[in-house]
Coordinates of C-alpha atoms in Angstrom, one line a residue:
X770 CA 0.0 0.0 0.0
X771 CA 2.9 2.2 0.6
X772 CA 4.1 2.2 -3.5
X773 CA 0.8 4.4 -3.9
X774 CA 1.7 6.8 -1.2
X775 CA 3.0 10.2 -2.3
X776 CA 4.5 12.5 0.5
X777 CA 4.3 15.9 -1.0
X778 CA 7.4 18.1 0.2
X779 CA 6.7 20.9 -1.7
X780 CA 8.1 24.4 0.7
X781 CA 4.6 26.2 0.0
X782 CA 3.1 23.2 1.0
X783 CA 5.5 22.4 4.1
X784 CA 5.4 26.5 5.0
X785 CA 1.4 26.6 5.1
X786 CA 1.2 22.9 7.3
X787 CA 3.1 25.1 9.5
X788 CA 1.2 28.2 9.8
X789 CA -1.8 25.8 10.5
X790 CA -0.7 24.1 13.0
X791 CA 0.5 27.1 15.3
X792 CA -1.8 27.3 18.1
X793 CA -2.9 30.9 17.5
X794 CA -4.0 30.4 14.0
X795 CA -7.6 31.8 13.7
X796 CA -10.6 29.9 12.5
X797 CA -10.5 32.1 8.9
X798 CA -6.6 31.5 8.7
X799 CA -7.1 28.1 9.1
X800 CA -9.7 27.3 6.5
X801 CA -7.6 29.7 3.7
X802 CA -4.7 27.6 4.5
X803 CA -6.7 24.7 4.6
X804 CA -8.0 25.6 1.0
X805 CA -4.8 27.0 -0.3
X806 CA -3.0 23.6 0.7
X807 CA -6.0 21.6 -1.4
X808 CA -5.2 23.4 -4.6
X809 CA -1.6 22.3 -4.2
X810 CA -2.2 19.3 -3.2
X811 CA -4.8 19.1 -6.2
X812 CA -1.6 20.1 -8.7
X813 CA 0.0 17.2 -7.6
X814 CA -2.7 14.7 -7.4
X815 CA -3.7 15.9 -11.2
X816 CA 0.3 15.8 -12.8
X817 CA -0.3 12.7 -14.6
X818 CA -3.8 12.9 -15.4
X819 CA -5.2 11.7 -18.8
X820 CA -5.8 14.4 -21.1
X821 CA -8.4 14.6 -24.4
X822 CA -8.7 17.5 -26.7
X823 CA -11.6 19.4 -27.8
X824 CA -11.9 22.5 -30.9
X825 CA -11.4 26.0 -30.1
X826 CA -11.4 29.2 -31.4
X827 CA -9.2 31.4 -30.4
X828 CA -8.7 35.1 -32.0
X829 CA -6.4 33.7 -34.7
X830 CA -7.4 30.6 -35.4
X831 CA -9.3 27.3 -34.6
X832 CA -7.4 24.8 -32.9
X833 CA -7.5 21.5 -31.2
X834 CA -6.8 22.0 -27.5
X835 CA -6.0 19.6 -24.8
X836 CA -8.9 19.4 -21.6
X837 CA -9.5 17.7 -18.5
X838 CA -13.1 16.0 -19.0
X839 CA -14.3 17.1 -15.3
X840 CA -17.8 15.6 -15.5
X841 CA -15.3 11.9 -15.3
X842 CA -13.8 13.2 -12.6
X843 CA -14.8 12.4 -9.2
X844 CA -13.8 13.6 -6.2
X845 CA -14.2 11.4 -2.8
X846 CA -14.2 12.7 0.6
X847 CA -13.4 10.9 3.7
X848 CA -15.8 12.0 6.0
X849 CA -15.6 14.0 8.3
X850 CA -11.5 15.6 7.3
X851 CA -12.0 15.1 3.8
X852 CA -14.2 17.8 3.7
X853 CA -12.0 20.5 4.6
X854 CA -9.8 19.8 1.1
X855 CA -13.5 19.5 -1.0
X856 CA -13.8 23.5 -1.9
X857 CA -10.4 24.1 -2.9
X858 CA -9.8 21.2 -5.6
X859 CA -14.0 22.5 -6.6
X860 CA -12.1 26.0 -7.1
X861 CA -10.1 24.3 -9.8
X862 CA -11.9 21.6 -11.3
X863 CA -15.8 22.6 -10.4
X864 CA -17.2 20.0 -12.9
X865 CA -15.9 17.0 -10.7
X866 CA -18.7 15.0 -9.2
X867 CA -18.4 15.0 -5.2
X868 CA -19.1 11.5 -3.7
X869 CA -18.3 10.9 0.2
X870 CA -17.2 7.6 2.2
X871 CA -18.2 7.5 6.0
X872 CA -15.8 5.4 8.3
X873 CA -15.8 4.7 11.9
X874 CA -13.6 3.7 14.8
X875 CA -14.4 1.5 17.4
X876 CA -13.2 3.9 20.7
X877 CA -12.5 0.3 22.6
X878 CA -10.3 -1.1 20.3
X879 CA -8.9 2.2 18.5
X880 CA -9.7 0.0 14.8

């Protein structure tokens, strides 16, 4: 399971983590970071995305184009910390379907 984990080191990345986690970060701060930290997340998670083309026309010409097909594109939160990372991938890719997965620990067993 660990070959499809990516740890994103990216310093804009790294830099607004830390600003989150101070313990005097607003509410507002928070959620912008939050957000902000989605969309770059959202560049990575999309680097190596499958591409089609569609026609243009552009003020000089027309032209074949290359697209991301956003109503394929689904995006699936993990309920309830999930959520926090919806809005800002939306912001870039508002055509993706939103789907949800509720999960649950047993407080006994920590599982």
């Amino acid at each position: 399971m660990l070959e499809h984990l990516t740890v994103v080191r990216h310093p804009l990345v790294q830099h607004k983590l830390t600003l989150m986690r101070e313990k005097d970060t607003s509410t507002n701060s928070f959620r912008r970071l939050l957000r902000e930290i989605s969309q770059l997340l959202a560049y990575e998670i999309t680097r190596e995305m499958e591409m089609t083309t569609k026609w243009i026309e552009t003020p000089l010409c027309r032209m074949e184009a290359p697209v991301i097909d956003g109503k394929k594109l689904a995006l699936i939160s993990i309920l309830r910390a999930g959520n926090g990372l919806l809005d800002g991938v939306l912001e870039l890719i508002p055509a993706a379907r939103v789907g949800f997965v509720g999960l649950y620990r047993d407080e006994k067993t920590l599982q």
